[in-house]
Structure formats: C-alpha cells, structure tokens
Coordinates of C-alpha atoms in Angstrom, one line a residue:
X1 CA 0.0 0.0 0.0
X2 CA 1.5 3.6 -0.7
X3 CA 2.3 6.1 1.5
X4 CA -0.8 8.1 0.8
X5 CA -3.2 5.7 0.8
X6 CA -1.7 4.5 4.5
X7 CA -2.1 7.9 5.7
X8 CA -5.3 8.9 3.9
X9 CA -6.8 5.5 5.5
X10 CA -5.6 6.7 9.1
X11 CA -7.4 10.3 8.8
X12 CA -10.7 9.1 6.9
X13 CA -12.8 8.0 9.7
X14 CA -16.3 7.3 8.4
X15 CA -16.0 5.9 5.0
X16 CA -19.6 4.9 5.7
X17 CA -20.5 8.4 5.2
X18 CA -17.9 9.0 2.2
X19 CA -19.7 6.2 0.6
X20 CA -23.0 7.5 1.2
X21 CA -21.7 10.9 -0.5
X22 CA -20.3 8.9 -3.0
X23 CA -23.6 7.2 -4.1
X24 CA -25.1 10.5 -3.8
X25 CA -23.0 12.1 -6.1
X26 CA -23.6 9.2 -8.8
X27 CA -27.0 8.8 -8.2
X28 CA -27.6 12.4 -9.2
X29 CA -25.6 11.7 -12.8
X30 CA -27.1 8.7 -13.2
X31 CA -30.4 9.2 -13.0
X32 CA -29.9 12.4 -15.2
X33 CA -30.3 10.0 -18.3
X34 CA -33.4 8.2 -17.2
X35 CA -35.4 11.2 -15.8
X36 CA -34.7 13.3 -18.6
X37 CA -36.0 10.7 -21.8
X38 CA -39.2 10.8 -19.6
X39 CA -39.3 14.1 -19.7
X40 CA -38.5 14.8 -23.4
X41 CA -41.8 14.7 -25.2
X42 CA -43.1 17.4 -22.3
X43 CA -40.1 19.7 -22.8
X44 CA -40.6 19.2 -26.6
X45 CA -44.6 20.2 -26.5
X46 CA -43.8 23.4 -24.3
X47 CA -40.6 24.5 -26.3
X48 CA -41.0 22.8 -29.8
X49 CA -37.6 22.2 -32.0
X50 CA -38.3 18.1 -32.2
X51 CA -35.3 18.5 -35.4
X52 CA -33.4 19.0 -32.3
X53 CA -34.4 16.2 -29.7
X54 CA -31.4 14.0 -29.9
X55 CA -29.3 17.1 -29.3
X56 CA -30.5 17.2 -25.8
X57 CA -28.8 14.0 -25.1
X58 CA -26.2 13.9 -27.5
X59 CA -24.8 17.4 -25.8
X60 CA -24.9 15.5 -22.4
X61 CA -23.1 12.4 -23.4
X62 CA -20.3 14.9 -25.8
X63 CA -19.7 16.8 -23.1
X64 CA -19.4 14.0 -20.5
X65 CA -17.5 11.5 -22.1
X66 CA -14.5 14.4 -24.0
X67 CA -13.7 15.8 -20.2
X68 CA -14.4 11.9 -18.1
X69 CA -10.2 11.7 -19.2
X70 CA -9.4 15.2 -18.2
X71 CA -10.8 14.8 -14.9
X72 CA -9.3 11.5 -13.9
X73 CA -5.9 13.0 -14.5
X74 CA -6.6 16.3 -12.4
X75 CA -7.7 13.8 -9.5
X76 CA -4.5 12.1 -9.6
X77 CA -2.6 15.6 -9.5
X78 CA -4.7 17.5 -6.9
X79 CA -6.7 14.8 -5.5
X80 CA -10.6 13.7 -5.9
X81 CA -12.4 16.2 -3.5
X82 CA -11.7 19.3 -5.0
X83 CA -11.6 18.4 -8.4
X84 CA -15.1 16.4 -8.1
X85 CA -16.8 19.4 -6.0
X86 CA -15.5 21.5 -9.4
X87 CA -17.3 19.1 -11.4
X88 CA -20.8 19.2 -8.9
X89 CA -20.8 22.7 -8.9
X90 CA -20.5 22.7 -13.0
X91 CA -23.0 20.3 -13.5
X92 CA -25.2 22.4 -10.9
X93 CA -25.3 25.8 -12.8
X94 CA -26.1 23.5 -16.0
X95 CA -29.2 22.3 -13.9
X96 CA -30.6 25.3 -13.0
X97 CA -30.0 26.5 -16.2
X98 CA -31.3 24.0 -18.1
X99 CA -35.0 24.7 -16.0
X100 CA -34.6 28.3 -17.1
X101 CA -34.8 27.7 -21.2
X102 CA -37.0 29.4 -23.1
X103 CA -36.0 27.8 -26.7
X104 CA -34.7 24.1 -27.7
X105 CA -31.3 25.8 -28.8
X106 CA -30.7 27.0 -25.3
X107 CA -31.6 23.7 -23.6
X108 CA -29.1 22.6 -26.0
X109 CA -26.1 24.7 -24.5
X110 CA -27.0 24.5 -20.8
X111 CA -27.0 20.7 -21.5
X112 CA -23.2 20.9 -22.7
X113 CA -22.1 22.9 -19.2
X114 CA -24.3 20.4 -17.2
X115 CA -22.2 17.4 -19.2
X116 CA -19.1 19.6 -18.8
X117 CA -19.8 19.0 -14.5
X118 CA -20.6 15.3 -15.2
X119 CA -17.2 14.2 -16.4
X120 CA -16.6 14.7 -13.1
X121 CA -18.4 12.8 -10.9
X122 CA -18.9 8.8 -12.2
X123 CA -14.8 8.6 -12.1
X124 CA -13.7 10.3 -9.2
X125 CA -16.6 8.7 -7.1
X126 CA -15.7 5.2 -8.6
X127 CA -11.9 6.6 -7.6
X128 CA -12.7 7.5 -4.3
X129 CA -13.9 3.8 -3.2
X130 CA -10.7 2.7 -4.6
X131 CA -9.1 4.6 -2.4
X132 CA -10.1 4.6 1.0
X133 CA -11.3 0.4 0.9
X134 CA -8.7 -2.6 0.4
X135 CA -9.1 -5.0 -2.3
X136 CA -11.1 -7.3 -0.7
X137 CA -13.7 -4.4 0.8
X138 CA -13.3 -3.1 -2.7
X139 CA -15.3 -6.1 -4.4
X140 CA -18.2 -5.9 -2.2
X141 CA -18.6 -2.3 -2.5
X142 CA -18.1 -1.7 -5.9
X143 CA -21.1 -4.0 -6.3
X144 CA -23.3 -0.9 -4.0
X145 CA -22.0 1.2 -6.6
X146 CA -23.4 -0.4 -9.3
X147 CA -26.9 -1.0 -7.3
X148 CA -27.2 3.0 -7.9
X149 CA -27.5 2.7 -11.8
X150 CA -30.2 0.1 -10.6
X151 CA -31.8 2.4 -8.3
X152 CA -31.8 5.3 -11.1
X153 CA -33.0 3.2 -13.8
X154 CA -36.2 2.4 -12.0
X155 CA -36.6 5.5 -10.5
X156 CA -35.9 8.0 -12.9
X157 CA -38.7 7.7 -15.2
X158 CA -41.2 7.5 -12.2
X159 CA -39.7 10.5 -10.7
X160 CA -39.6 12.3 -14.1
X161 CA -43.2 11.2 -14.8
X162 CA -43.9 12.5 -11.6
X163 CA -42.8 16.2 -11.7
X164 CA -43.9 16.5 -15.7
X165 CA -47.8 15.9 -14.7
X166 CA -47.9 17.4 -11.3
X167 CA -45.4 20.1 -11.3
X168 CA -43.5 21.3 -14.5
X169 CA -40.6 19.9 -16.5
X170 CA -38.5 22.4 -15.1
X171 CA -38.3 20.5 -12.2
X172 CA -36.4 17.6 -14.2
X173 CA -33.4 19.8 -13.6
X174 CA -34.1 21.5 -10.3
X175 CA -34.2 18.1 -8.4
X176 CA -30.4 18.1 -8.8
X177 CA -29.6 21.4 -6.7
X178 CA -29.9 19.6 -3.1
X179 CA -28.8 16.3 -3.9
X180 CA -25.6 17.6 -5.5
X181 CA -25.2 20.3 -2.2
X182 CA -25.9 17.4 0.1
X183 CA -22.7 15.4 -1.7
X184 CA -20.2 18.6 -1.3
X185 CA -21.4 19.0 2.3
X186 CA -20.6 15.3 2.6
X187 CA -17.2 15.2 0.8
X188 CA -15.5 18.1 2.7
X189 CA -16.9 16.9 6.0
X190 CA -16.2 13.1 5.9
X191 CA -13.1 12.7 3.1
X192 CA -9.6 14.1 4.0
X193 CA -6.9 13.3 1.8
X194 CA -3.4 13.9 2.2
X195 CA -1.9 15.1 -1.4
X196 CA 1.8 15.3 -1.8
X197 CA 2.1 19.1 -2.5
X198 CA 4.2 19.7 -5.5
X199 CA 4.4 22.1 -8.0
X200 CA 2.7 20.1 -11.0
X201 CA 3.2 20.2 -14.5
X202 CA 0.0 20.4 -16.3
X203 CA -0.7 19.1 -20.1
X204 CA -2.5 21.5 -21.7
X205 CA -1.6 21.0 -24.9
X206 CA -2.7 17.1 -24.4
X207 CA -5.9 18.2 -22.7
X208 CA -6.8 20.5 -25.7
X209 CA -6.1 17.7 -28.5
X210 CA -7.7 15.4 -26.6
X211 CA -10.7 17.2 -26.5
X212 CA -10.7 18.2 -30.0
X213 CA -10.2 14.7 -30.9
X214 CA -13.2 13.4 -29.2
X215 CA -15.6 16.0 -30.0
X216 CA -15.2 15.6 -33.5
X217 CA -15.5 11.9 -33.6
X218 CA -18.8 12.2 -31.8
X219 CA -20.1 14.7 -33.7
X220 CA -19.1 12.7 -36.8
X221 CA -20.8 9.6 -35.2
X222 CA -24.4 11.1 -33.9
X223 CA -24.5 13.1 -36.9
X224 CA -23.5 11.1 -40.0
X225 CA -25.8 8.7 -41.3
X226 CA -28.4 10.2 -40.0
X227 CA -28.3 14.1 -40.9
X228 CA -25.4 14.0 -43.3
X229 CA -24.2 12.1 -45.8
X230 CA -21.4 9.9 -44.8
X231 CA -19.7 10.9 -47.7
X232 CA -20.8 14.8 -47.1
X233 CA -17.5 17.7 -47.1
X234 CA -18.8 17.8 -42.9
X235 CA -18.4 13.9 -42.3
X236 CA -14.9 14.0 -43.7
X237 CA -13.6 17.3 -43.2
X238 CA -14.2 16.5 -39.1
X239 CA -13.2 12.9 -39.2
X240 CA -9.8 13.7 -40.8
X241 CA -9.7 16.5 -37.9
X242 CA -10.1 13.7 -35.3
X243 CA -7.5 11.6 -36.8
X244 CA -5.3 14.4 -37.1
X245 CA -5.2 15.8 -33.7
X246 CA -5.7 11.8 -32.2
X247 CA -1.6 11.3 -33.5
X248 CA -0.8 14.7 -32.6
X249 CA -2.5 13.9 -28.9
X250 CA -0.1 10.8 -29.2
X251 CA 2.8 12.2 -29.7
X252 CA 2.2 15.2 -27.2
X253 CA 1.3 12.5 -24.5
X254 CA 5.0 10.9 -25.3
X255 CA 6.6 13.6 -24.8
X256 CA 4.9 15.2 -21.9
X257 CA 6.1 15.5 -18.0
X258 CA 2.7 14.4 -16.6
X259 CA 0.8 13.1 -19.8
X260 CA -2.6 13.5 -19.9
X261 CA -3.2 9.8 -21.2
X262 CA 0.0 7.9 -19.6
X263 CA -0.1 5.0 -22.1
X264 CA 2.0 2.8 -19.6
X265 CA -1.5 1.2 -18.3
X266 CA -2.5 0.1 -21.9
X267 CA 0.5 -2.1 -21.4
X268 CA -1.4 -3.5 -18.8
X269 CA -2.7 -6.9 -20.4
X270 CA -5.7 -6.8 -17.7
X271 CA -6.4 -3.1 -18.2
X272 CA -6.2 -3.5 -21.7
X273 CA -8.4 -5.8 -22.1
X274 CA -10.8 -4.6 -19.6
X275 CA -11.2 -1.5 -21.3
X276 CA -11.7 -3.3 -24.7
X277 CA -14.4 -5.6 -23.4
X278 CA -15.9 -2.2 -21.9
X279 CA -15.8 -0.5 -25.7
X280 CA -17.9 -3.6 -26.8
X281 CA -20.0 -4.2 -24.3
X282 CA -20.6 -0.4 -24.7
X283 CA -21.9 -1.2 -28.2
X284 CA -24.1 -3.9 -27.1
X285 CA -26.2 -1.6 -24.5
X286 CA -26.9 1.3 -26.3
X287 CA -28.0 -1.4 -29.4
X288 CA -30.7 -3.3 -26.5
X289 CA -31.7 0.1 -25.0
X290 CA -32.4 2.3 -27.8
X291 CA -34.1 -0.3 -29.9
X292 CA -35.9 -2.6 -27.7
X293 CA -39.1 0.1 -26.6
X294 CA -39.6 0.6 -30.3
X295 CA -40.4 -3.0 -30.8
X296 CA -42.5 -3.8 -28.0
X297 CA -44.0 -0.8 -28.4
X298 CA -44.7 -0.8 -32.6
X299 CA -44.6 -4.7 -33.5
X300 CA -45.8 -6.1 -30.1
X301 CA -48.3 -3.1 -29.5
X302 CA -47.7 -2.8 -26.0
X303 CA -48.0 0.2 -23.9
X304 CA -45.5 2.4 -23.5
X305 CA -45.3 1.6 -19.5
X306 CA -44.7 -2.3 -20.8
X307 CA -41.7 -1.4 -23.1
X308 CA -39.8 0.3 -20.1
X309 CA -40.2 -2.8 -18.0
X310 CA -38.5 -4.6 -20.5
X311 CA -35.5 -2.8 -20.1
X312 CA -36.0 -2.3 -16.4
X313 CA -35.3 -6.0 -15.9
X314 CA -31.1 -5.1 -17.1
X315 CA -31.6 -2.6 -14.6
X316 CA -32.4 -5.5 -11.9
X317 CA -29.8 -7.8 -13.1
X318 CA -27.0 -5.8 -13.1
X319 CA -27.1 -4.5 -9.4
X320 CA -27.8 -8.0 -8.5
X321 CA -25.0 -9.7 -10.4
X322 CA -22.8 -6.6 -9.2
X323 CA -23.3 -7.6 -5.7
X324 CA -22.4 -11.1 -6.3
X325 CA -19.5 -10.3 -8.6
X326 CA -17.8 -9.0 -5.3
X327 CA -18.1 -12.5 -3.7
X328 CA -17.1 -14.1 -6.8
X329 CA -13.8 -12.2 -7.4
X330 CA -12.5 -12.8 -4.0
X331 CA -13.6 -16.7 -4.0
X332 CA -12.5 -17.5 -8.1
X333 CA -11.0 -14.5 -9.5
X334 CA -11.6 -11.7 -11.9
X335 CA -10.9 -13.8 -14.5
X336 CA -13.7 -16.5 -14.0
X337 CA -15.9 -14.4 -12.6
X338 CA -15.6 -11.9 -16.1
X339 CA -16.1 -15.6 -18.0
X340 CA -19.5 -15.6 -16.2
X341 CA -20.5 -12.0 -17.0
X342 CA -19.6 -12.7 -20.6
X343 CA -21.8 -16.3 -20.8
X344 CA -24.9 -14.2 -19.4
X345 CA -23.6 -11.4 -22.1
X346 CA -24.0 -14.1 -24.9
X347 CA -26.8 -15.9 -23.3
X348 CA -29.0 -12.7 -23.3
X349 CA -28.3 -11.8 -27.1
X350 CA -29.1 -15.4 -28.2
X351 CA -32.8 -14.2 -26.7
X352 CA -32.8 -11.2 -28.8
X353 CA -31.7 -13.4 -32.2
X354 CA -34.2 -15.5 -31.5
X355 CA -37.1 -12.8 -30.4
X356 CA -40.2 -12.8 -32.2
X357 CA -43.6 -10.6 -32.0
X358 CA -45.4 -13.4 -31.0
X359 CA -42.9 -14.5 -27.8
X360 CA -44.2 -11.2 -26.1
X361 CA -42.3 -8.8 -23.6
X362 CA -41.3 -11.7 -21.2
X363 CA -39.4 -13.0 -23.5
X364 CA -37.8 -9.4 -24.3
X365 CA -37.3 -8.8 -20.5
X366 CA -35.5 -11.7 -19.9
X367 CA -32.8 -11.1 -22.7
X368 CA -32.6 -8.0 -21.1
X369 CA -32.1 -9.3 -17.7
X370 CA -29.6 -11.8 -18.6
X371 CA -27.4 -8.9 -20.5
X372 CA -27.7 -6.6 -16.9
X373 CA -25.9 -10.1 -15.6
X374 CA -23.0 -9.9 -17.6
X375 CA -23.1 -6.4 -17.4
X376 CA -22.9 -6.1 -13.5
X377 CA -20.5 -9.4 -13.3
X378 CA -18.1 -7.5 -16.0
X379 CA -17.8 -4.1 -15.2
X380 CA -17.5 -4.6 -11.3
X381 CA -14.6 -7.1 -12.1
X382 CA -12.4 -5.0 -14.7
X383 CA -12.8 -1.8 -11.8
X384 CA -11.3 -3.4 -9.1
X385 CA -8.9 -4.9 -10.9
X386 CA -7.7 -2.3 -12.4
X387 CA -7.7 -0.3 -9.1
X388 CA -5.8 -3.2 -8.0
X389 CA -3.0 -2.9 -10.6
X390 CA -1.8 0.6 -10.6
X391 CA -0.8 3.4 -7.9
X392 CA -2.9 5.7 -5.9
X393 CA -0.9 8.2 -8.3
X394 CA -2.7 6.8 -11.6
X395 CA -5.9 5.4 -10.4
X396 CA -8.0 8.3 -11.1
X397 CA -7.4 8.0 -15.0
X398 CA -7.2 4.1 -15.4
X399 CA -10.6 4.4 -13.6
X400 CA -11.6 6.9 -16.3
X401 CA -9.9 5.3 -19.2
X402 CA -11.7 2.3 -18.5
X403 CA -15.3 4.8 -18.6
X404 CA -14.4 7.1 -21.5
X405 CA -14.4 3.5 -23.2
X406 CA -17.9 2.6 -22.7
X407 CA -19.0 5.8 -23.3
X408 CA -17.3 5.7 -26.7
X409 CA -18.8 1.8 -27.3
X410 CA -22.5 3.7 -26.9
X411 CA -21.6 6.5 -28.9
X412 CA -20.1 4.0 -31.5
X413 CA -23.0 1.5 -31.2
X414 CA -25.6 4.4 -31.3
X415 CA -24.3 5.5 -35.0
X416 CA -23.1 1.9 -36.2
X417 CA -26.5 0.0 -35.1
X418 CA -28.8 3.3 -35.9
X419 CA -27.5 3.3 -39.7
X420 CA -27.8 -0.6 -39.6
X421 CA -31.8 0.0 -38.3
X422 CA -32.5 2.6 -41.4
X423 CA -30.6 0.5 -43.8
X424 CA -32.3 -2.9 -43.0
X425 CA -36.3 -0.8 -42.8
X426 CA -35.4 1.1 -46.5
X427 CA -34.2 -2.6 -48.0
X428 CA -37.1 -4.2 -46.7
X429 CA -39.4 -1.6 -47.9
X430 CA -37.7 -1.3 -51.5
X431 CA -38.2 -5.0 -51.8
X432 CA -42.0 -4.9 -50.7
X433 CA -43.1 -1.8 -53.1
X434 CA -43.2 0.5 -50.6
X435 CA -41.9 3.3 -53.6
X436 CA -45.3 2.6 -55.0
X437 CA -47.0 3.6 -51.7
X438 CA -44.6 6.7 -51.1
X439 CA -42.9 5.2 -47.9
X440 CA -40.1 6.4 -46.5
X441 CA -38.3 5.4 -43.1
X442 CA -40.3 8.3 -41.0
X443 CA -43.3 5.8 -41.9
X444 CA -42.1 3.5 -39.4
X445 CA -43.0 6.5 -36.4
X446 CA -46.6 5.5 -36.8
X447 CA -46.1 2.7 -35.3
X448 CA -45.4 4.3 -32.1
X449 CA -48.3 5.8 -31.5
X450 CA -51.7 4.0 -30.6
X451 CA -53.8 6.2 -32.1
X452 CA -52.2 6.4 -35.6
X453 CA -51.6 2.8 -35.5
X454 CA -55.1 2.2 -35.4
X455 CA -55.9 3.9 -38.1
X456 CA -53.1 2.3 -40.9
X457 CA -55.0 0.2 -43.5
X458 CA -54.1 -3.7 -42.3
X459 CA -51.9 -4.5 -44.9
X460 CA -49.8 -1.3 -44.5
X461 CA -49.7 -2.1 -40.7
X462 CA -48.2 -5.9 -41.2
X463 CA -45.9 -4.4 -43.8
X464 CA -44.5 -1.6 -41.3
X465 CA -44.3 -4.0 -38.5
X466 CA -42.5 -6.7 -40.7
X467 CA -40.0 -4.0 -41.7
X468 CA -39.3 -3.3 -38.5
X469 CA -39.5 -6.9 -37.0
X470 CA -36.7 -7.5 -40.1
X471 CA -34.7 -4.8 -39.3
X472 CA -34.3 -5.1 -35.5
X473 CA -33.2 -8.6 -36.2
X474 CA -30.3 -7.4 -38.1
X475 CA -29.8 -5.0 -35.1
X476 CA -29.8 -8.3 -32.3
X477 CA -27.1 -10.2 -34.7
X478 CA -24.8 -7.4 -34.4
X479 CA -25.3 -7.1 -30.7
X480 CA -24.4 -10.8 -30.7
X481 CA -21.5 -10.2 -32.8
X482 CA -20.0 -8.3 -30.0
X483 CA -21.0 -9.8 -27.6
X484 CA -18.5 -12.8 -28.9
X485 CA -16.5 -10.5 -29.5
X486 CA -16.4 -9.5 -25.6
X487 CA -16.0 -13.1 -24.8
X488 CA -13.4 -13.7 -26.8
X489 CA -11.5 -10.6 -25.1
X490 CA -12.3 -12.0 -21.5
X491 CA -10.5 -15.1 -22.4
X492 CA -7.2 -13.1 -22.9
X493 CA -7.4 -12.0 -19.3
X494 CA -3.9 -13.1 -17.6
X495 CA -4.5 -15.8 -15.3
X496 CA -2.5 -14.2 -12.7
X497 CA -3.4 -11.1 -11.2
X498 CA -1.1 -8.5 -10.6
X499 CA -1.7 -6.1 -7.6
X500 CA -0.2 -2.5 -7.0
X501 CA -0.9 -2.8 -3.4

C-alpha cells in the first residue's frame, strides 16, 4: 500500500458516510439520463424544436464522455475532492440553467455545461472507493455502486413522470440542486486526503487535442448517417480532424512530464483488455436500450409503460449480479468471474436473435435481464482490478480510461447499429413496393403511437411491422456479434493477477 493511501486511510474516519456521498454524487448523474427521456416529449410540447431532440442527449453524453479523461488526470494531481466538487458545482449551474430555457437551442447549450460537471463525478466517485477500501472491501462495495445505476434506472422515469404531470418539467433539472449540495457537504466533512504538495506540470496542450479529438468523432458519429451524408464535405472534413489531432495527442502524450493519457497502463494486459471488453459491451447496450421500446412498443403493441419494463429487468440484473461479482472475485477471481458475465452477455443476445412478436415482452425482458448479468459481473470485475494494478498516483485516469471507453462503445454503437436499423427498414421496404405507396423510413414513427396505429389500413400495418420486426433482427445479430466478441477478449485476461498494493 502507498504512502498516501496508508495515511489517507488513518485520517478518513467514516467511510460509511464517504460512501454515502459517493452514491449521492452518482445517483444524481445517473439518474440524469433516465429522468430526462421521460421528460423529453413534455419539454418538446412546451418549447417545440423536435429536429433537435437527440441534441438534448447527444450534448450531455459529448460533453461528458470528451472531459471523463481530463478529470481522472486532475484527480490524480490535486486529489478527488476538490476536483469532483469543481465538477458538482458545474454540472449544478447546468441544472438550473437547463429549468430556465425558453428555446430548444438554449436547452441545448446548458445541457453541454451540465455534461461539462458530469465528467466529473462517475470517475472520481468510482476513484474514491478505490481509495479509502482494500481490495477485498473493494469487491463488495463496488457492487453498492453499481446497485445506484439500478436504483436510477427504476426511478428515474417514475420520478420524471412524476414532476412532468404534477409540477413542471422544469423541475427535471431543479431536483439536482440539493442532492448535489448534500454530496459537497458530505465530501469536505467526511473525506480528508493527504496530497503530496508539488508544483505540478500540467498538459494542456494534451488536454486541448484530446478534447478536440473526441468532439469531432462524436459529432461525426451522432450526426453522419443520420443528418449528413457519410460521404458529405462535414463527415470527412471532421473525421480527418479527429484523426489528425488523435496522433498529434499521441505524440504530445510521449513527450509530456505528466501526460494526460500515460499509455503505460494500456501495457497492462488486464487493463487493456478490460477496457476493450468495456468498448464492446458499450456497443451492445446502447443497441438493446435504444431499440428494444420501439419494438415492444410498434410490433408487439404494448403500452409504452410495458416497453420500459422490459428494459427495467437489465436494470435488476446488473445490481444483482454486481453484488455477487464481489463474492465471486474474492472466491474465483476476476478472470472466471468476467467468463460468467460474458456467458450471461451471450446468453441474453441469443434471446434477442431469436425474439419474435409473438414471444411477447417476457421473452424481451428476460434477454434483457440476462445482458444486466454480464453487465454487473463484467464491469465490477475489470474496476477493481484495475484499481488493484496501478498506484494511488494513476488510479483516477485508469478508472476513467476504462469509462471514457464505454462511453465511446454507446456513442459508437448508437451510429453503427442506428444506420444498420434505417438500412435494414429502406431494403425491406424497397423490396415490398413501398416506392409505389410513397414510404419512407419516418413511416415507421406511426407505429409508435396508438392512435395512428389504429388507423393504418391492415396491410400497411403488417408491412411496417415486418420491416421493423426485419430490421431489428439485423440489429440483435450485431449485438451478438459483440458480444463474442467481448468473450473472446475475457478469455485473454492473464490468469494471474497483478496487484499494485
């Protein structure tokens, strides 16, 4: 153990109440996504702009996932309180911003200063538990961490459904102000750390590329395919942008004092590979969550409150199977234990492949369940062992590495699977005359609601439904893809583990 961590666990007396902070903190990102989707066809009624809507989130998730990096590396150089209660009070003023707009374009911007906070918190307060608990506590409470994307998942809509019909949408945002107060109260009373003071050497230049990078590969990747052309002067003019200033970034890092990125972990077999697994796993949730309500929703013809149970049931089995991952890993290893999470990862897209209109949402939730399993067994086992295999001194940005890397698999997977869903709807169209009929893929949208449904002539209805039955298939073989893919990975794992402490 390093000198720092000996000391810091000699002056933190009640972790309990850390950890409670902690969860706060992450509760209150978490639940951001959840809350908010409910919220989204409210805020669209009052301030119009539905061109816009995926904006909302997409400026979120930008923001969030170009600074998650940034932020790990601060905490390593001036330590996790005052850099997370930086990020809180950022992602604050976005929330009470974000209650104040008038027009869809300023919702828009306050959403990139409340992502700009977010970095923030999800990697420091993952950080934070590595810090102040051993290994072995680590396992166990890693798993409560996870049980707080649980919590938010179920809660969040009901809360958000709440405040839009009793109180105002506005509300969606407001709700953050004491729970994020609350966790800076908590973190300056209950944390003390003891941070070697030094005069540090910070990477500007690195940060800046970095961020450049990013932002232009996630604009490239929400916007192409779906607003422009891949081949449009936008889509390649910004991609060769990323590219350029991702070697430049490289090259900076090299050379740098106190890089921003220290590529030394990537030589880490387990953190590599954990952080590969997390890219494609990544992939595979954003595929099962953005796709799944439109199914049971416009082939199955279920209610909309149907559809989110579907997906509820991941958000059951991961916070179960997180809690039982920190068991596992101290009785059979990361290794096994990650072989689990990737079985249940397979297991639950075989139920996809296989999911017909006619199995109904049972069968739906319980692919969805099974993927949560592999979900909670995976991710809780590639964080503390990566937290196990480096240095107080680099935890904070393998932890965020390992983050930013999911992050990217959703943005990836949102594009790569979204253009696969509109390729596999216009084909099947194409095929069944729809040019005759004057068809197009916004056709499909009828589907998803009751009332227009109804009225679609019979055959028109099967057609749309088989398009869409057809097309989400293709979806659920690709999610399958990867998740062999992430299997295949976990299998690489060393069958040794190595341990910084």
């Amino acid at each position: 153990m390093g000198q720092a961590e000996q000391k810091m666990n000699k002056r933190v007396t009640k972790r309990s109440f850390v950890l409670a902070t902690v969860m706060l903190a992450m509760f209150m990102g978490a639940v951001e996504g959840t809350i908010v989707s409910t919220a989204m066809p409210a805020i669209v009624g009052d301030l119009g702009g539905f061109a816009l809507y995926s904006w909302v989130f997409s400026a979120y998730l930008l923001m969030n996932a170009v600074t998650v990096l940034i932020y790990g590396k601060l905490s390593d150089l001036f330590g996790r309180k005052p850099i997370l209660t930086f990020g809180i009070i950022v992602f604050l003023i976005g929330s009470i911003l974000s209650g104040t707009a008038e027009t869809m374009e300023m919702l828009i911007l306050y959403r990139f200063i409340q992502g700009f906070g977010a970095g923030a918190v999800m990697p420091i307060a993952t950080t934070i538990v590595g810090d102040i608990y051993s290994r072995e506590e680590r396992a166990k409470i890693q798993g409560y961490l996870s049980s707080v994307w649980g919590i938010s998942a179920v809660s969040g809509p009901a809360l958000g459904g709440l405040l839009v019909e009793y109180a105002s949408w506005r509300y969606v945002f407001w709700i953050n102000v004491p729970l994020g107060i609350l966790a800076i109260a908590g973190l300056w009373l209950y944390l003390h750390e003891d941070i070697e003071k030094k005069k540090h050497k910070i990477d500007y230049p690195g940060a800046v590329l970095l961020t450049v990078a990013i932002s232009s590969l996630m604009i490239v990747l929400v916007e192409a395919g779906a607003n422009w052309a891949w081949t449009s002067p936008k889509t390649i003019g910004l991609t060769g942008l990323s590219v350029l200033t991702l070697i430049l970034f490289i090259l900076q890092e090299r050379r740098a004092e106190e890089p921003m990125m220290p590529f030394n972990i990537w030589r880490e077999r387990s953190i590599f590979i954990a952080n590969m697994t997390s890219l494609t796993t990544g992939v595979m949730l954003i595929g099962i969550s953005s796709f799944l309500p439109a199914f049971v929703q416009g082939v199955m013809e279920r209610s909309p409150i149907v559809a989110g149970f579907t997906l509820t049931a991941m958000s059951i089995g991961w916070p179960i199977a997180a809690a039982v991952s920190g068991r596992l890993l101290l009785s059979i290893g990361y290794r096994k234990t990650s072989l689990f999470g990737g079985a249940a990862l397979i297991l639950g897209s075989i139920l996809f492949v296989t999911l017909k209109p006619e199995a109904g949402p049972l069968w739906a939730a319980a692919g969805s369940f099974f993927v949560g399993v592999g979900m909670g067994l995976t991710s809780t086992a590639f964080i503390v062992s990566i937290q196990s295999t480096v240095a107080w001194q680099q935890r904070g940005i393998a932890t965020a590495a390992n983050m930013f890397m999911r992050n990217l698999g959703n943005t990836v997977g949102a594009a790569l699977l979204g253009g696969v869903l509109n390729s596999s709807i216009l084909s099947y169209m194409k095929k069944n005359g729809a040019e005759e009929q004057d068809l197009t893929i916004d056709t499909a949208n009828v589907l998803l609601n009751e009332s227009e449904r109804m009225k679609l002539p019979a055959e028109l209805k099967t057609m749309l439904q088989d398009a869409l039955t057809n097309a989400l298939h293709s979806v659920y073989i690709v999610v399958f893809i990867f998740a062999i893919i992430s299997l295949l990975f976990i299998l690489f794992l060393p069958k040794k583990e190595k341990t910084a402490e």
